[in-house]
JSON list of C-alpha atoms in Angstrom, two decimals:
[
{"chain": "A", "resi": 189, "resn": "MET", "atom": "CA", "xyz": [-6.05, 18.58, -27.04]},
{"chain": "A", "resi": 190, "resn": "THR", "atom": "CA", "xyz": [-6.33, 19.77, -23.47]},
{"chain": "A", "resi": 191, "resn": "LYS", "atom": "CA", "xyz": [-3.59, 19.18, -20.96]},
{"chain": "A", "resi": 192, "resn": "LYS", "atom": "CA", "xyz": [-4.61, 16.97, -18.02]},
{"chain": "A", "resi": 193, "resn": "ASP", "atom": "CA", "xyz": [-2.21, 17.28, -15.13]},
{"chain": "A", "resi": 194, "resn": "TYR", "atom": "CA", "xyz": [-1.53, 14.60, -12.53]},
{"chain": "A", "resi": 195, "resn": "HIS", "atom": "CA", "xyz": [-2.20, 15.26, -8.85]},
{"chain": "A", "resi": 196, "resn": "VAL", "atom": "CA", "xyz": [-0.80, 13.57, -5.74]},
{"chain": "A", "resi": 197, "resn": "VAL", "atom": "CA", "xyz": [-3.67, 13.71, -3.26]},
{"chain": "A", "resi": 198, "resn": "PRO", "atom": "CA", "xyz": [-4.46, 12.18, 0.14]},
{"chain": "A", "resi": 199, "resn": "GLY", "atom": "CA", "xyz": [-6.90, 9.28, -0.02]},
{"chain": "A", "resi": 200, "resn": "GLN", "atom": "CA", "xyz": [-8.61, 6.80, 2.27]},
{"chain": "A", "resi": 201, "resn": "ASN", "atom": "CA", "xyz": [-5.93, 4.14, 1.76]},
{"chain": "A", "resi": 202, "resn": "GLY", "atom": "CA", "xyz": [-2.83, 6.34, 1.55]},
{"chain": "A", "resi": 203, "resn": "TRP", "atom": "CA", "xyz": [-1.77, 8.70, -1.22]},
{"chain": "A", "resi": 204, "resn": "ALA", "atom": "CA", "xyz": [-3.29, 8.60, -4.69]},
{"chain": "A", "resi": 205, "resn": "VAL", "atom": "CA", "xyz": [-2.05, 9.74, -8.09]},
{"chain": "A", "resi": 206, "resn": "LYS", "atom": "CA", "xyz": [-5.03, 11.05, -10.05]},
{"chain": "A", "resi": 207, "resn": "ARG", "atom": "CA", "xyz": [-5.26, 12.50, -13.53]},
{"chain": "A", "resi": 208, "resn": "GLU", "atom": "CA", "xyz": [-7.19, 15.75, -13.67]},
{"chain": "A", "resi": 209, "resn": "GLY", "atom": "CA", "xyz": [-10.86, 15.03, -14.35]},
{"chain": "A", "resi": 210, "resn": "ALA", "atom": "CA", "xyz": [-10.57, 11.28, -13.64]},
{"chain": "A", "resi": 211, "resn": "GLU", "atom": "CA", "xyz": [-12.89, 9.59, -11.18]},
{"chain": "A", "resi": 212, "resn": "ARG", "atom": "CA", "xyz": [-10.51, 6.77, -10.26]},
{"chain": "A", "resi": 213, "resn": "ALA", "atom": "CA", "xyz": [-6.90, 7.04, -9.14]},
{"chain": "A", "resi": 214, "resn": "SER", "atom": "CA", "xyz": [-4.13, 5.95, -11.50]},
{"chain": "A", "resi": 215, "resn": "SER", "atom": "CA", "xyz": [-2.35, 4.39, -8.50]},
{"chain": "A", "resi": 216, "resn": "VAL", "atom": "CA", "xyz": [-2.49, 4.36, -4.69]},
{"chain": "A", "resi": 217, "resn": "HIS", "atom": "CA", "xyz": [0.58, 4.31, -2.42]},
{"chain": "A", "resi": 218, "resn": "SER", "atom": "CA", "xyz": [1.21, 4.01, 1.31]},
{"chain": "A", "resi": 219, "resn": "THR", "atom": "CA", "xyz": [3.46, 7.10, 1.44]},
{"chain": "A", "resi": 220, "resn": "GLN", "atom": "CA", "xyz": [3.38, 10.48, -0.24]},
{"chain": "A", "resi": 221, "resn": "GLN", "atom": "CA", "xyz": [6.95, 10.04, -1.49]},
{"chain": "A", "resi": 222, "resn": "GLN", "atom": "CA", "xyz": [6.02, 6.81, -3.31]},
{"chain": "A", "resi": 223, "resn": "ALA", "atom": "CA", "xyz": [3.05, 8.57, -4.90]},
{"chain": "A", "resi": 224, "resn": "ILE", "atom": "CA", "xyz": [5.27, 11.49, -5.97]},
{"chain": "A", "resi": 225, "resn": "GLU", "atom": "CA", "xyz": [7.74, 9.14, -7.67]},
{"chain": "A", "resi": 226, "resn": "ALA", "atom": "CA", "xyz": [4.93, 7.35, -9.53]},
{"chain": "A", "resi": 227, "resn": "GLY", "atom": "CA", "xyz": [3.34, 10.68, -10.46]},
{"chain": "A", "resi": 228, "resn": "LYS", "atom": "CA", "xyz": [6.65, 12.01, -11.83]},
{"chain": "A", "resi": 229, "resn": "GLU", "atom": "CA", "xyz": [6.92, 9.06, -14.20]},
{"chain": "A", "resi": 230, "resn": "LEU", "atom": "CA", "xyz": [3.36, 9.55, -15.45]},
{"chain": "A", "resi": 231, "resn": "ALA", "atom": "CA", "xyz": [3.83, 13.31, -15.85]},
{"chain": "A", "resi": 232, "resn": "LYS", "atom": "CA", "xyz": [7.08, 12.78, -17.78]},
{"chain": "A", "resi": 233, "resn": "THR", "atom": "CA", "xyz": [5.48, 10.18, -20.05]},
{"chain": "A", "resi": 234, "resn": "HIS", "atom": "CA", "xyz": [2.45, 12.39, -20.80]},
{"chain": "A", "resi": 235, "resn": "ARG", "atom": "CA", "xyz": [4.45, 15.65, -20.76]},
{"chain": "A", "resi": 236, "resn": "THR", "atom": "CA", "xyz": [2.19, 17.32, -18.22]},
{"chain": "A", "resi": 237, "resn": "GLU", "atom": "CA", "xyz": [2.47, 18.89, -14.78]},
{"chain": "A", "resi": 238, "resn": "LEU", "atom": "CA", "xyz": [2.59, 17.09, -11.43]},
{"chain": "A", "resi": 239, "resn": "VAL", "atom": "CA", "xyz": [0.72, 18.91, -8.64]},
{"chain": "A", "resi": 240, "resn": "ILE", "atom": "CA", "xyz": [1.51, 17.74, -5.10]},
{"chain": "A", "resi": 241, "resn": "HIS", "atom": "CA", "xyz": [-1.05, 18.36, -2.35]},
{"chain": "A", "resi": 242, "resn": "ARG", "atom": "CA", "xyz": [-0.69, 18.50, 1.43]},
{"chain": "A", "resi": 243, "resn": "PRO", "atom": "CA", "xyz": [-2.70, 16.18, 3.72]},
{"chain": "A", "resi": 244, "resn": "ASN", "atom": "CA", "xyz": [-5.33, 18.95, 4.06]},
{"chain": "A", "resi": 245, "resn": "GLY", "atom": "CA", "xyz": [-5.71, 19.16, 0.26]},
{"chain": "A", "resi": 246, "resn": "GLN", "atom": "CA", "xyz": [-3.82, 22.44, -0.16]},
{"chain": "A", "resi": 247, "resn": "ILE", "atom": "CA", "xyz": [-1.30, 22.59, -3.01]},
{"chain": "A", "resi": 248, "resn": "ARG", "atom": "CA", "xyz": [2.24, 22.07, -1.70]},
{"chain": "A", "resi": 249, "resn": "ASP", "atom": "CA", "xyz": [4.28, 22.08, -4.91]},
{"chain": "A", "resi": 250, "resn": "SER", "atom": "CA", "xyz": [4.15, 21.50, -8.65]},
{"chain": "A", "resi": 251, "resn": "ASP", "atom": "CA", "xyz": [6.60, 20.47, -11.35]},
{"chain": "A", "resi": 252, "resn": "SER", "atom": "CA", "xyz": [6.20, 20.77, -15.11]},
{"chain": "A", "resi": 253, "resn": "TYR", "atom": "CA", "xyz": [7.42, 17.94, -17.32]},
{"chain": "A", "resi": 254, "resn": "GLY", "atom": "CA", "xyz": [6.06, 19.23, -20.62]},
{"chain": "A", "resi": 255, "resn": "ASN", "atom": "CA", "xyz": [6.99, 21.93, -23.09]},
{"chain": "A", "resi": 256, "resn": "ASP", "atom": "CA", "xyz": [6.64, 24.91, -20.78]},
{"chain": "A", "resi": 257, "resn": "PRO", "atom": "CA", "xyz": [6.91, 28.10, -22.89]},
{"chain": "A", "resi": 258, "resn": "ASN", "atom": "CA", "xyz": [7.75, 30.09, -19.73]},
{"chain": "A", "resi": 259, "resn": "PRO", "atom": "CA", "xyz": [9.95, 27.87, -17.57]},
{"chain": "A", "resi": 260, "resn": "PRO", "atom": "CA", "xyz": [10.25, 28.98, -13.92]},
{"chain": "A", "resi": 261, "resn": "LYS", "atom": "CA", "xyz": [13.36, 30.74, -12.81]},
{"chain": "A", "resi": 262, "resn": "ASP", "atom": "CA", "xyz": [13.54, 28.86, -9.49]},
{"chain": "A", "resi": 263, "resn": "LYS", "atom": "CA", "xyz": [16.52, 26.69, -8.68]},
{"chain": "A", "resi": 264, "resn": "LYS", "atom": "CA", "xyz": [14.76, 24.02, -6.55]},
{"chain": "A", "resi": 265, "resn": "HIS", "atom": "CA", "xyz": [15.43, 21.20, -9.05]}
]
């Protein structure tokens, strides 16, 4: 089974949470923070990664909620 991460991306009506490879958004939110919270719950449930994008589409941050064999050494969370 392939891992399909969730992405928080800018959309026409706010911020969307999309599963990798999906055509439609899982949910749409008025703020990026709301979308991040919803994306975290989905990523935890499906044990995948949450990738957060900037308004220009560039990747801002990512968090892994699965079984990461090489967990990062950062202390941000």
